[in-house]
C-alpha positions as MATLAB code, in Angstrom:
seq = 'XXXXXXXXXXXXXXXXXXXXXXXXXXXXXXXXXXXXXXXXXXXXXXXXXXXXXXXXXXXXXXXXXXXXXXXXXXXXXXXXXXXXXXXXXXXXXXXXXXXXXXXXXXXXXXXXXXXXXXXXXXXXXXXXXXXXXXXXXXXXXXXXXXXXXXXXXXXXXXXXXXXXXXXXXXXXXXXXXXXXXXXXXXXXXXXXXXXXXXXXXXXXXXXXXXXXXXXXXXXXXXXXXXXXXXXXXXXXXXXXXXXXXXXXXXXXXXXXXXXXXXXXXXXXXXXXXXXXXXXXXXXXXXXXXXXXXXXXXXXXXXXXXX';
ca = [
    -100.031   79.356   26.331;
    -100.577   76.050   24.515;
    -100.153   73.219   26.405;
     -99.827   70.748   23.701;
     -97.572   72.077   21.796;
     -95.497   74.657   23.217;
     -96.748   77.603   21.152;
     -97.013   80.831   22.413;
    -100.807   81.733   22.340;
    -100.406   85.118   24.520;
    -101.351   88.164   22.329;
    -100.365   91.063   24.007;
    -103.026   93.501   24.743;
    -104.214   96.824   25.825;
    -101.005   98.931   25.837;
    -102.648  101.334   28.427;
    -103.279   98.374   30.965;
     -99.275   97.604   30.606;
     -98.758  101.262   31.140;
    -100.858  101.349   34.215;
     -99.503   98.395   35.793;
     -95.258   99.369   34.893;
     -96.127  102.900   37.166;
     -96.747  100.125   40.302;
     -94.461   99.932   43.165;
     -92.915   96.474   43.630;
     -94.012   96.158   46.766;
     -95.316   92.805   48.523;
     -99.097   91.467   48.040;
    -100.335   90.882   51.611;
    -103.096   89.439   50.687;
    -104.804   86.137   52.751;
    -103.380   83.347   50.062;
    -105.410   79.928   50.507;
    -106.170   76.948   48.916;
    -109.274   75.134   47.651;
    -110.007   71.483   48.461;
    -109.800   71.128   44.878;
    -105.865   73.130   45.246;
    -106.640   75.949   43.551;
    -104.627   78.855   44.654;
    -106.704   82.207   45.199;
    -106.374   85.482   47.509;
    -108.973   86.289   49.639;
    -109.673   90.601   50.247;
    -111.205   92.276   53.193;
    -113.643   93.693   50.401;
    -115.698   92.498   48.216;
    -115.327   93.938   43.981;
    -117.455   93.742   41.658;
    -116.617   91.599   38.108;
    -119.219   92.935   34.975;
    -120.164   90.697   32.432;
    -118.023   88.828   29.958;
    -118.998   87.454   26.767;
    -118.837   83.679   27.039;
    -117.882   82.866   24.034;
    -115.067   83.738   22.089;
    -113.657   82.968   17.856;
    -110.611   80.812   18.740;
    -109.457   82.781   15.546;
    -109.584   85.897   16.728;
    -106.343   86.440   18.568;
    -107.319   90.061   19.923;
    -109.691   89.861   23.018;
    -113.206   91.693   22.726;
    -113.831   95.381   23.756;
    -115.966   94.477   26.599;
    -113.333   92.109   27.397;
    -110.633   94.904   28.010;
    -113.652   96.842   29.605;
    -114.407   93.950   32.585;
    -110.213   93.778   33.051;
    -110.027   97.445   34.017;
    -113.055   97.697   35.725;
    -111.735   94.939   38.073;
    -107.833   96.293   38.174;
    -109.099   99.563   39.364;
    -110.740   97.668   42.689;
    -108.439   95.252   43.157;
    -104.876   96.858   42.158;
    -105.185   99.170   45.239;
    -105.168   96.171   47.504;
    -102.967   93.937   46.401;
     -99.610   95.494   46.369;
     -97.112   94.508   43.754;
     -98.997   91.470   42.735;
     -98.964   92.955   39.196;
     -96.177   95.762   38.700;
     -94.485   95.221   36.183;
     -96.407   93.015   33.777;
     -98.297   93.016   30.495;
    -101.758   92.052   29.749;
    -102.060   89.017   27.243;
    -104.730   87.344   25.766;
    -105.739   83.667   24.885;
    -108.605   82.791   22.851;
    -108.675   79.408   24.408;
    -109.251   80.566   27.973;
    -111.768   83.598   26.977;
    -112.389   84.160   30.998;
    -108.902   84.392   32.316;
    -107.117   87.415   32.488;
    -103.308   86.872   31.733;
    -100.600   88.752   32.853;
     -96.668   88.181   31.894;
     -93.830   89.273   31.561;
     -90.314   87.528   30.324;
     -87.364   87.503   32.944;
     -83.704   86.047   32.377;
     -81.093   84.660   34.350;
     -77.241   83.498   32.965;
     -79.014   83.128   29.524;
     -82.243   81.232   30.063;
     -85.399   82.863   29.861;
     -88.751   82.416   31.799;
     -92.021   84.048   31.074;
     -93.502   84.802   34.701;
     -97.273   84.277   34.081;
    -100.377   85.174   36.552;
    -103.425   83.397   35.120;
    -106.423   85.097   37.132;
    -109.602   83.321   36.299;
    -112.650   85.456   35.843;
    -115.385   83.060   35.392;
    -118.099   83.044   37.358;
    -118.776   80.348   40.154;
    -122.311   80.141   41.235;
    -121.489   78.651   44.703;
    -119.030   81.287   46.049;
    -120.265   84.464   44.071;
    -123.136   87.082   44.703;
    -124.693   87.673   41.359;
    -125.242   91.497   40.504;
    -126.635   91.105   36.733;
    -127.754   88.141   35.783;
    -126.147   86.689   32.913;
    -127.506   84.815   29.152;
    -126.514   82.276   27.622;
    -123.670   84.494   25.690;
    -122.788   86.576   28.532;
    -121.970   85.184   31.993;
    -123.180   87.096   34.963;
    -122.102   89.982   36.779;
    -120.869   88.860   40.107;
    -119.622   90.072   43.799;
    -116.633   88.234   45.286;
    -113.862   88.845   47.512;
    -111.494   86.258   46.154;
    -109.167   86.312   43.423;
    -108.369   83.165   41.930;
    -105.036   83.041   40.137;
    -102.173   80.651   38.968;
     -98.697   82.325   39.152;
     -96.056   80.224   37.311;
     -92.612   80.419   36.270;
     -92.144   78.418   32.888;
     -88.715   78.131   31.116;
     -88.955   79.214   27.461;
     -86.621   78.351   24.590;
     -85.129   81.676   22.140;
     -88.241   81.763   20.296;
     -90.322   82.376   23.142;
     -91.618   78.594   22.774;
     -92.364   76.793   26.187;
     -89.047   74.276   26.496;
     -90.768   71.208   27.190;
     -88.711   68.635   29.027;
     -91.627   66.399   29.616;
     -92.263   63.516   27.262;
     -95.850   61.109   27.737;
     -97.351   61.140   31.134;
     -99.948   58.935   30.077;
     -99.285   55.198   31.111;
    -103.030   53.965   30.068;
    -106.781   53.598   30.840;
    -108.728   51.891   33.332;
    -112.515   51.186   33.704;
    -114.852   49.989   30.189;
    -117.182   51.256   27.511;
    -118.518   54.137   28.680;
    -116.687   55.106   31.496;
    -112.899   54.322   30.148;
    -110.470   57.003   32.561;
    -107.413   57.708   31.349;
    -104.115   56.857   33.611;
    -101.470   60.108   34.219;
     -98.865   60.282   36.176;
     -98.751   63.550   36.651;
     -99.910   63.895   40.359;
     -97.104   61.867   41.464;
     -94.762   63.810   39.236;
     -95.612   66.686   41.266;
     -94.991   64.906   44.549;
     -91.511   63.960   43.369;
     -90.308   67.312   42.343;
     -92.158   68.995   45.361;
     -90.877   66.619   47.897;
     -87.400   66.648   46.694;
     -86.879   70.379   47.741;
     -88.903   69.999   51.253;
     -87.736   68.730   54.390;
     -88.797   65.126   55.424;
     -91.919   65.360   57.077;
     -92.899   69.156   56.272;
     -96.369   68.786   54.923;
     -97.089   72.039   52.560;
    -100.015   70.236   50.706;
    -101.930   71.402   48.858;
     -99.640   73.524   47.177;
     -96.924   72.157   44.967;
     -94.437   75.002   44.111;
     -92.558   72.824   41.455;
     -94.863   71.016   39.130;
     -95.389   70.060   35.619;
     -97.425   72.545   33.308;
     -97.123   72.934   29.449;
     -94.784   69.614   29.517;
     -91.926   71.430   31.372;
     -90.946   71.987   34.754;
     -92.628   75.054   36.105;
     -92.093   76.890   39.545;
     -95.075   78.646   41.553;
     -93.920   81.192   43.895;
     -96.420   81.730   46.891;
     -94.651   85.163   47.323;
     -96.904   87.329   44.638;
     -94.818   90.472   44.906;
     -93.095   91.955   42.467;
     -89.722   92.012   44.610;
     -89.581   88.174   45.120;
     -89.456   87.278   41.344;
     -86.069   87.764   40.773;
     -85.491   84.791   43.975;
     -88.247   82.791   42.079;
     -86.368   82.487   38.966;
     -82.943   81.756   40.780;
     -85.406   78.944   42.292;
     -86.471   77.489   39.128;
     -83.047   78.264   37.742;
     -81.445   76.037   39.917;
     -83.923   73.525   40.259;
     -84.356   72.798   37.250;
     -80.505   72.496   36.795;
     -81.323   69.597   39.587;
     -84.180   67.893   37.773;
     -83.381   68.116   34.122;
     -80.606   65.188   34.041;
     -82.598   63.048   35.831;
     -86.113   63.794   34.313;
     -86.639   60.697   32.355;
     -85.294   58.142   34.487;
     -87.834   59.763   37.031;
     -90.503   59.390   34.528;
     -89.873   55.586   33.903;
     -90.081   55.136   37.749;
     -93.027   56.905   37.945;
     -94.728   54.559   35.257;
     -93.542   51.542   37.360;
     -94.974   52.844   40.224;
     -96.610   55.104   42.449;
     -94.977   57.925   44.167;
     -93.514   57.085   47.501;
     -90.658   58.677   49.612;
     -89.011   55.071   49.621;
     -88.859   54.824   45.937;
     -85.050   54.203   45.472;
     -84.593   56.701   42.967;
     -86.396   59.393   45.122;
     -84.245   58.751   48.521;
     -81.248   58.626   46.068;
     -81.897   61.947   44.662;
     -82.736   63.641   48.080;
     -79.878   62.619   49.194;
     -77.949   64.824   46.846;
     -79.593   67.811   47.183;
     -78.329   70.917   49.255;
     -79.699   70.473   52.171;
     -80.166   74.495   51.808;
     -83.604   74.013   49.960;
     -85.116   73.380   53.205;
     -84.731   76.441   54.244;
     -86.618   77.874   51.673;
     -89.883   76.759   52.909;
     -88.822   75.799   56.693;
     -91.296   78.409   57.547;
     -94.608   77.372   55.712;
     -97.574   75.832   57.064;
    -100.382   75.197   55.158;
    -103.194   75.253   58.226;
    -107.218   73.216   56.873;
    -109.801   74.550   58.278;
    -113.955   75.216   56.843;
    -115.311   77.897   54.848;
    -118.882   79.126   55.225;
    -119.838   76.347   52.890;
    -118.447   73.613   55.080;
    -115.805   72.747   52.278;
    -112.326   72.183   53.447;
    -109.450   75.409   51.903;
    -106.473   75.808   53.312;
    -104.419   78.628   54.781;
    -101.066   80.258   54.096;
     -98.877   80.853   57.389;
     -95.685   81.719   58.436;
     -94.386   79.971   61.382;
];
């Protein structure tokens, strides 16, 4: 996917991957799911797997990924599939020459006429503090590593009939602070996330770091922490109906936004929560997100049910 403008950059690949993956049961992944301090999402296995080498580099041109490429993918899916239930029945491989290392997997689901494409982006690049190198890598190819995580970004986005992301999101950029050198540029899009999260949680449930609605590809997106196949039809009535929440309002919670801050007491905010079925809390009444220290001494975070 393009983030900038909406295009489609997903070449579908490997035909006998798709095939593999549409004979899965839709079972449940019951995989550990955490968090990194840094809130990536990733699932952590009781075994370790082994990821070969992949070519660092890669022709933005070229839509169609590499042969060794399509070789690393199925050498990994045949460790990891076995373990992770229905995290990827039912889905496609695809292929963007912008994120060489990432492994996509999609498919397009539909409900009362608006499409989504449901998209698992499962990074593959290697990370020298958390993985055991096997090979060592070049300065073309990137090492052969042992891990036992998977990292991964599961998102719902909305698409328009062309299969073009339906952006909804104008400018999130409100300026630049700092000089010369070290000039940052100002987004709001942290505190856009805390809006559109915080809208659908009960007051005073604390779920960070994970933010199941948030802004990706300038539209509003939906990240289910159930990864099996059977819960995505419930995730799209989620973003379905969210969305149908958000959408009127989106700009007049963008201007706030620019004005200020994020805060529970922003007027708009306590306005908007006040209209919304209380029903959403019961969607994540039960989740607990618990801190606690890896080997490393870096704070992740834990997925429990309560």
């Amino acid at each position: 996917m393009d983030q900038s403008g909406g295009r489609t950059i997903l070449t579908s690949a490997a035909p006998r991957i798709r095939a593999r993956l549409a004979d899965l049961p839709p079972g449940d992944c019951g995989c550990s799911r955490r968090f990194t301090q840094s809130e990536e999402l990733f699932l952590e296995l009781d075994e370790y797997y082994e990821v070969p080498p992949i070519a660092i580099h890669h022709d933005v041109n070229r839509r169609e990924p590499s042969a060794g490429f399509l070789s690393a993918v199925e050498a990994v899916l045949d460790q990891v599939v076995p373990v992770t239930g229905g995290l990827l029945a039912g889905l496609s491989l695809g292929f963007n020459p912008l994120h060489a290392s990432s492994a996509l997997f999609y498919r397009v689901l539909e409900r009362r006429g608006q499409r989504f494409i449901y998209l698992v982006t499962v990074d593959l690049s290697y990370r020298p503090l958390l993985h055991q190198v096997v090979t060592a890598g070049s300065n073309d190819v990137a090492p052969a590593y042992r891990t036992n995580r998977i990292f991964l970004a599961p998102d719902l986005v909305p698409l328009q009939d062309d299969l073009r992301v339906q952006q909804s999101i104008s400018q999130t950029w409100i300026g630049e602070t700092g000089r010369g050198y070290i000039t940052q540029g100002i987004w709001i899009d942290r505190d856009l996330n805390k809006f559109l999260t915080r809208l659908f949680v009960a007051p005073g449930q604390l779920i960070y770091p994970y933010f199941p609605f948030h802004t990706k590809f300038k539209a509003i997106c939906f990240s289910p922490i159930e990864l099996g196949a059977g819960f995505r039809p419930r995730a799209v009535e989620l973003i379905d109906s969210a969305r149908a929440v958000l959408l009127p309002r989106i700009d007049d919670i963008l201007e706030t936004l620019r004005e200020a801050p994020f805060s529970e007491e922003l007027e708009l905010f306590r306005e908007m929560r006040a209209a919304v079925d209380p029903g959403w809390h019961e969607v994540f009444a039960d989740l607990r997100l618990r801190a606690y220290l890896n080997e490393h001494d870096m704070k992740e975070y834990i997925v429990e049910r309560q």
